[in-house]
PDB file of C-alpha atoms in Angstrom:
ATOM      1  CA  MET A   1     -12.818 -18.814  -8.365  1.00 43.00           C
ATOM      2  CA  LEU A   2      -8.828 -18.369  -8.768  1.00 44.00           C
ATOM      3  CA  SER A   3      -9.407 -16.818 -12.046  1.00 46.00           C
ATOM      4  CA  ILE A   4     -12.429 -14.491 -11.179  1.00 47.00           C
ATOM      5  CA  HIS A   5      -9.805 -12.931  -8.483  1.00 48.00           C
ATOM      6  CA  LEU A   6      -6.993 -12.935 -10.480  1.00 51.00           C
ATOM      7  CA  TYR A   7      -9.505 -11.350 -13.116  1.00 50.00           C
ATOM      8  CA  SER A   8     -10.893  -9.278 -10.866  1.00 50.00           C
ATOM      9  CA  ILE A   9      -6.803  -7.669  -9.440  1.00 50.00           C
ATOM     10  CA  ARG A  10      -6.103  -7.184 -13.533  1.00 53.00           C
ATOM     11  CA  LEU A  11      -8.996  -5.081 -13.741  1.00 50.00           C
ATOM     12  CA  PHE A  12      -8.373  -3.164 -10.500  1.00 50.00           C
ATOM     13  CA  TYR A  13      -5.208  -2.263 -11.718  1.00 52.00           C
ATOM     14  CA  GLN A  14      -5.321  -2.051 -15.560  1.00 51.00           C
ATOM     15  CA  HIS A  15      -8.350  -0.126 -15.185  1.00 49.00           C
ATOM     16  CA  GLN A  16      -7.083   2.571 -12.525  1.00 52.00           C
ATOM     17  CA  GLU A  17      -9.747   5.256 -14.286  1.00 51.00           C
ATOM     18  CA  ASN A  18     -12.559   3.204 -12.666  1.00 53.00           C
ATOM     19  CA  MET A  19     -10.568   2.807  -9.408  1.00 57.00           C
ATOM     20  CA  THR A  20     -12.356   5.017  -6.768  1.00 59.00           C
ATOM     21  CA  ALA A  21     -10.679   7.111  -3.954  1.00 60.00           C
ATOM     22  CA  THR A  22     -12.181   6.887  -0.836  1.00 54.00           C
ATOM     23  CA  ALA A  23     -12.844  10.435   1.184  1.00 46.00           C
ATOM     24  CA  SER A  24     -13.752  10.683   4.238  1.00 41.00           C
ATOM     25  CA  ALA A  25     -17.280  10.039   3.855  1.00 48.00           C
ATOM     26  CA  GLY A  26     -16.128   6.805   3.162  1.00 63.00           C
ATOM     27  CA  VAL A  27     -18.258   4.720   0.651  1.00 87.00           C
ATOM     28  CA  CYS A  28     -15.308   1.933   0.892  1.00 91.00           C
ATOM     29  CA  ARG A  29     -13.962   1.579   4.860  1.00 91.00           C
ATOM     30  CA  LEU A  30     -11.252  -0.642   6.121  1.00 91.00           C
ATOM     31  CA  ASP A  31     -11.639  -2.411   9.644  1.00 91.00           C
ATOM     32  CA  GLU A  32      -8.227  -1.958  11.313  1.00 86.00           C
ATOM     33  CA  LYS A  33      -8.659  -4.688  13.506  1.00 90.00           C
ATOM     34  CA  THR A  34     -10.129  -7.482  11.382  1.00 91.00           C
ATOM     35  CA  HIS A  35      -8.216  -5.738   8.047  1.00 87.00           C
ATOM     36  CA  LEU A  36     -11.398  -6.141   6.203  1.00 93.00           C
ATOM     37  CA  TYR A  37     -12.814  -3.952   3.464  1.00 94.00           C
ATOM     38  CA  THR A  38     -16.634  -3.071   2.705  1.00 94.00           C
ATOM     39  CA  ILE A  39     -17.618  -1.431   0.152  1.00 93.00           C
ATOM     40  CA  GLY A  40     -21.039   0.471   0.766  1.00 91.00           C
ATOM     41  CA  ALA A  41     -22.530  -2.314   3.487  1.00 91.00           C
ATOM     42  CA  LYS A  42     -21.281  -5.028   1.793  1.00 94.00           C
ATOM     43  CA  PRO A  43     -17.832  -7.193   2.173  1.00 95.00           C
ATOM     44  CA  ALA A  44     -15.280  -6.606  -0.665  1.00 94.00           C
ATOM     45  CA  ASP A  45     -12.168  -8.624  -1.379  1.00 93.00           C
ATOM     46  CA  GLY A  46      -8.876  -6.911  -0.091  1.00 92.00           C
ATOM     47  CA  VAL A  47      -6.113  -7.473  -3.188  1.00 88.00           C
ATOM     48  CA  THR A  48      -3.323  -8.731  -0.458  1.00 84.00           C
ATOM     49  CA  SER A  49      -5.865 -11.437   0.614  1.00 86.00           C
ATOM     50  CA  VAL A  50      -6.702 -12.634  -2.758  1.00 86.00           C
ATOM     51  CA  LEU A  51      -2.924 -12.755  -3.935  1.00 84.00           C
ATOM     52  CA  LYS A  52      -2.417 -14.659  -0.778  1.00 84.00           C
ATOM     53  CA  GLU A  53      -5.358 -16.851  -0.673  1.00 85.00           C
ATOM     54  CA  ASN A  54      -4.103 -18.371  -4.303  1.00 84.00           C
ATOM     55  CA  GLY A  55      -0.761 -18.759  -3.491  1.00 83.00           C
ATOM     56  CA  LEU A  56       0.897 -15.734  -5.304  1.00 81.00           C
ATOM     57  CA  ILE A  57       2.864 -14.042  -2.508  1.00 80.00           C
ATOM     58  CA  ASP A  58       6.022 -16.121  -1.533  1.00 80.00           C
ATOM     59  CA  GLU A  59       6.073 -16.477   2.292  1.00 80.00           C
ATOM     60  CA  GLN A  60       9.180 -18.243   2.580  1.00 82.00           C
ATOM     61  CA  TRP A  61      10.777 -14.807   3.760  1.00 78.00           C
ATOM     62  CA  TYR A  62       8.380 -13.674   6.004  1.00 74.00           C
ATOM     63  CA  ASN A  63       8.603 -14.366   9.630  1.00 83.00           C
ATOM     64  CA  GLU A  64       8.036 -11.910  12.499  1.00 87.00           C
ATOM     65  CA  ARG A  65      11.223 -10.418  12.495  1.00 90.00           C
ATOM     66  CA  ALA A  66      10.803  -9.481   8.845  1.00 88.00           C
ATOM     67  CA  ARG A  67       7.175  -8.436   9.609  1.00 84.00           C
ATOM     68  CA  SER A  68       8.035  -6.299  12.276  1.00 91.00           C
ATOM     69  CA  ARG A  69      10.869  -4.179  10.512  1.00 93.00           C
ATOM     70  CA  GLY A  70       8.811  -3.840   7.717  1.00 90.00           C
ATOM     71  CA  ALA A  71       6.033  -2.359   9.863  1.00 90.00           C
ATOM     72  CA  ALA A  72       8.277  -0.406  11.516  1.00 94.00           C
ATOM     73  CA  VAL A  73       9.832   1.342   8.359  1.00 94.00           C
ATOM     74  CA  HIS A  74       6.395   1.595   6.753  1.00 93.00           C
ATOM     75  CA  LYS A  75       5.407   3.741  10.023  1.00 94.00           C
ATOM     76  CA  ALA A  76       8.709   5.661   9.736  1.00 96.00           C
ATOM     77  CA  THR A  77       8.496   6.739   6.203  1.00 96.00           C
ATOM     78  CA  HIS A  78       4.896   7.319   6.848  1.00 95.00           C
ATOM     79  CA  LEU A  79       5.724   9.648   9.331  1.00 96.00           C
ATOM     80  CA  ILE A  80       8.320  11.310   7.286  1.00 96.00           C
ATOM     81  CA  ASP A  81       5.415  12.092   4.450  1.00 95.00           C
ATOM     82  CA  THR A  82       2.844  13.285   7.222  1.00 95.00           C
ATOM     83  CA  VAL A  83       3.986  15.109  10.182  1.00 95.00           C
ATOM     84  CA  GLY A  84       7.555  14.509  10.185  1.00 95.00           C
ATOM     85  CA  LEU A  85      10.238  11.789  11.978  1.00 96.00           C
ATOM     86  CA  ASN A  86      11.935  12.251  15.511  1.00 96.00           C
ATOM     87  CA  TRP A  87      15.191  10.185  14.203  1.00 96.00           C
ATOM     88  CA  ALA A  88      15.805   9.706  17.789  1.00 96.00           C
ATOM     89  CA  THR A  89      12.824   7.601  17.759  1.00 95.00           C
ATOM     90  CA  LEU A  90      13.985   5.109  15.385  1.00 96.00           C
ATOM     91  CA  HIS A  91      16.172   1.899  16.052  1.00 95.00           C
ATOM     92  CA  ARG A  92      19.497   2.406  13.952  1.00 96.00           C
ATOM     93  CA  ASP A  93      19.080  -0.564  12.349  1.00 95.00           C
ATOM     94  CA  LEU A  94      16.308   0.732  10.278  1.00 96.00           C
ATOM     95  CA  HIS A  95      17.905   4.148   9.369  1.00 97.00           C
ATOM     96  CA  GLY A  96      19.137   3.106   6.187  1.00 97.00           C
ATOM     97  CA  TYR A  97      15.454   1.693   4.734  1.00 96.00           C
ATOM     98  CA  VAL A  98      14.548   5.079   5.830  1.00 96.00           C
ATOM     99  CA  LYS A  99      16.852   7.422   4.673  1.00 97.00           C
ATOM    100  CA  SER A 100      16.652   5.169   1.116  1.00 96.00           C
ATOM    101  CA  TRP A 101      13.302   6.418   0.776  1.00 95.00           C
ATOM    102  CA  GLU A 102      14.345   9.927   1.363  1.00 95.00           C
ATOM    103  CA  LEU A 103      17.151   9.846  -1.006  1.00 95.00           C
ATOM    104  CA  TYR A 104      14.795   8.382  -3.272  1.00 93.00           C
ATOM    105  CA  LYS A 105      12.144  10.969  -3.316  1.00 94.00           C
ATOM    106  CA  LYS A 106      15.126  14.003  -3.507  1.00 95.00           C
ATOM    107  CA  GLU A 107      16.307  11.879  -6.472  1.00 93.00           C
ATOM    108  CA  THR A 108      13.216  11.682  -8.422  1.00 90.00           C
ATOM    109  CA  GLY A 109      11.647  15.133  -7.259  1.00 91.00           C
ATOM    110  CA  CYS A 110       8.600  13.088  -6.516  1.00 89.00           C
ATOM    111  CA  GLU A 111       5.830  15.247  -4.981  1.00 89.00           C
ATOM    112  CA  ILE A 112       3.569  13.086  -2.354  1.00 91.00           C
ATOM    113  CA  VAL A 113      -0.233  13.150  -3.556  1.00 88.00           C
ATOM    114  CA  ALA A 114      -1.958  10.904  -0.987  1.00 89.00           C
ATOM    115  CA  VAL A 115      -0.798   8.815   1.892  1.00 90.00           C
ATOM    116  CA  GLU A 116      -2.367   5.400   2.740  1.00 88.00           C
ATOM    117  CA  GLN A 117      -5.086   5.928   0.856  1.00 88.00           C
ATOM    118  CA  ILE A 118      -8.079   3.522   0.061  1.00 89.00           C
ATOM    119  CA  VAL A 119      -9.031   2.671  -3.188  1.00 88.00           C
ATOM    120  CA  TYR A 120     -11.191   0.341  -4.549  1.00 89.00           C
ATOM    121  CA  HIS A 121     -13.274  -1.105  -7.991  1.00 87.00           C
ATOM    122  CA  LYS A 122     -17.123  -1.422  -7.211  1.00 87.00           C
ATOM    123  CA  GLY A 123     -17.572  -3.370 -10.134  1.00 85.00           C
ATOM    124  CA  VAL A 124     -15.520  -6.397  -8.927  1.00 86.00           C
ATOM    125  CA  MET A 125     -15.945  -5.489  -5.364  1.00 91.00           C
ATOM    126  CA  LEU A 126     -12.342  -5.365  -4.733  1.00 90.00           C
ATOM    127  CA  ALA A 127     -10.473  -2.740  -2.186  1.00 91.00           C
ATOM    128  CA  GLY A 128      -6.536  -2.314  -1.375  1.00 90.00           C
ATOM    129  CA  MET A 129      -4.755   0.517   0.596  1.00 88.00           C
ATOM    130  CA  LEU A 130      -2.428   2.199  -1.698  1.00 87.00           C
ATOM    131  CA  ASP A 131       1.046   3.219   0.457  1.00 89.00           C
ATOM    132  CA  ARG A 132       1.377   6.377  -1.639  1.00 88.00           C
ATOM    133  CA  VAL A 133       0.300   8.111  -4.264  1.00 86.00           C
ATOM    134  CA  LEU A 134       3.154   9.761  -6.196  1.00 86.00           C
ATOM    135  CA  ARG A 135       3.441  12.722  -8.948  1.00 86.00           C
ATOM    136  CA  PHE A 136       6.872  13.152 -10.725  1.00 86.00           C
ATOM    137  CA  PRO A 137       8.230  16.106 -12.900  1.00 87.00           C
ATOM    138  CA  GLY A 138       6.426  16.176 -15.791  1.00 83.00           C
ATOM    139  CA  SER A 139       2.808  14.844 -14.077  1.00 71.00           C
ATOM    140  CA  LYS A 140       3.290  11.475 -14.334  1.00 60.00           C
ATOM    141  CA  VAL A 141       1.516   9.743 -11.505  1.00 65.00           C
ATOM    142  CA  LEU A 142       2.838   6.449  -9.642  1.00 62.00           C
ATOM    143  CA  ARG A 143       0.743   4.183  -7.101  1.00 59.00           C
ATOM    144  CA  LEU A 144       3.184   2.716  -4.696  1.00 60.00           C
ATOM    145  CA  LYS A 145       1.489  -0.340  -3.197  1.00 57.00           C
ATOM    146  CA  ASP A 146       4.213  -1.401  -1.392  1.00 48.00           C
ATOM    147  CA  ILE A 147       7.715   0.731  -0.382  1.00 40.00           C
TER     148      ILE A 147
END
């Protein structure tokens, strides 16, 4: 089973032209409460879950404090890239992380193409969420899973 899932993930990322970004009609859906994906009416594996189930995510640094910090930074960068961030609401310990994201965007000149975009590959029934899709000067596109 491991080799099938890992092969699926490799296909998912190597053949991005076959990945489909979900639109509001939502062929692929994510249940926010259970964090489970469906493609059509069928359950689909999530990329992170497959990696975790097969021991490919090192959890030695994962604890509640790190999870909480990551979630807060993720939300803050999401706000910056969508509606704007009220810096007064952000804990000062997180300012450096968030300012690093702003500096990265400024220094690279990247354009935010999409935020929190669900993508899926129907052929291997695998889904995931891209944190950002960026376009760089010269039309290069980078899909960010984690920032």
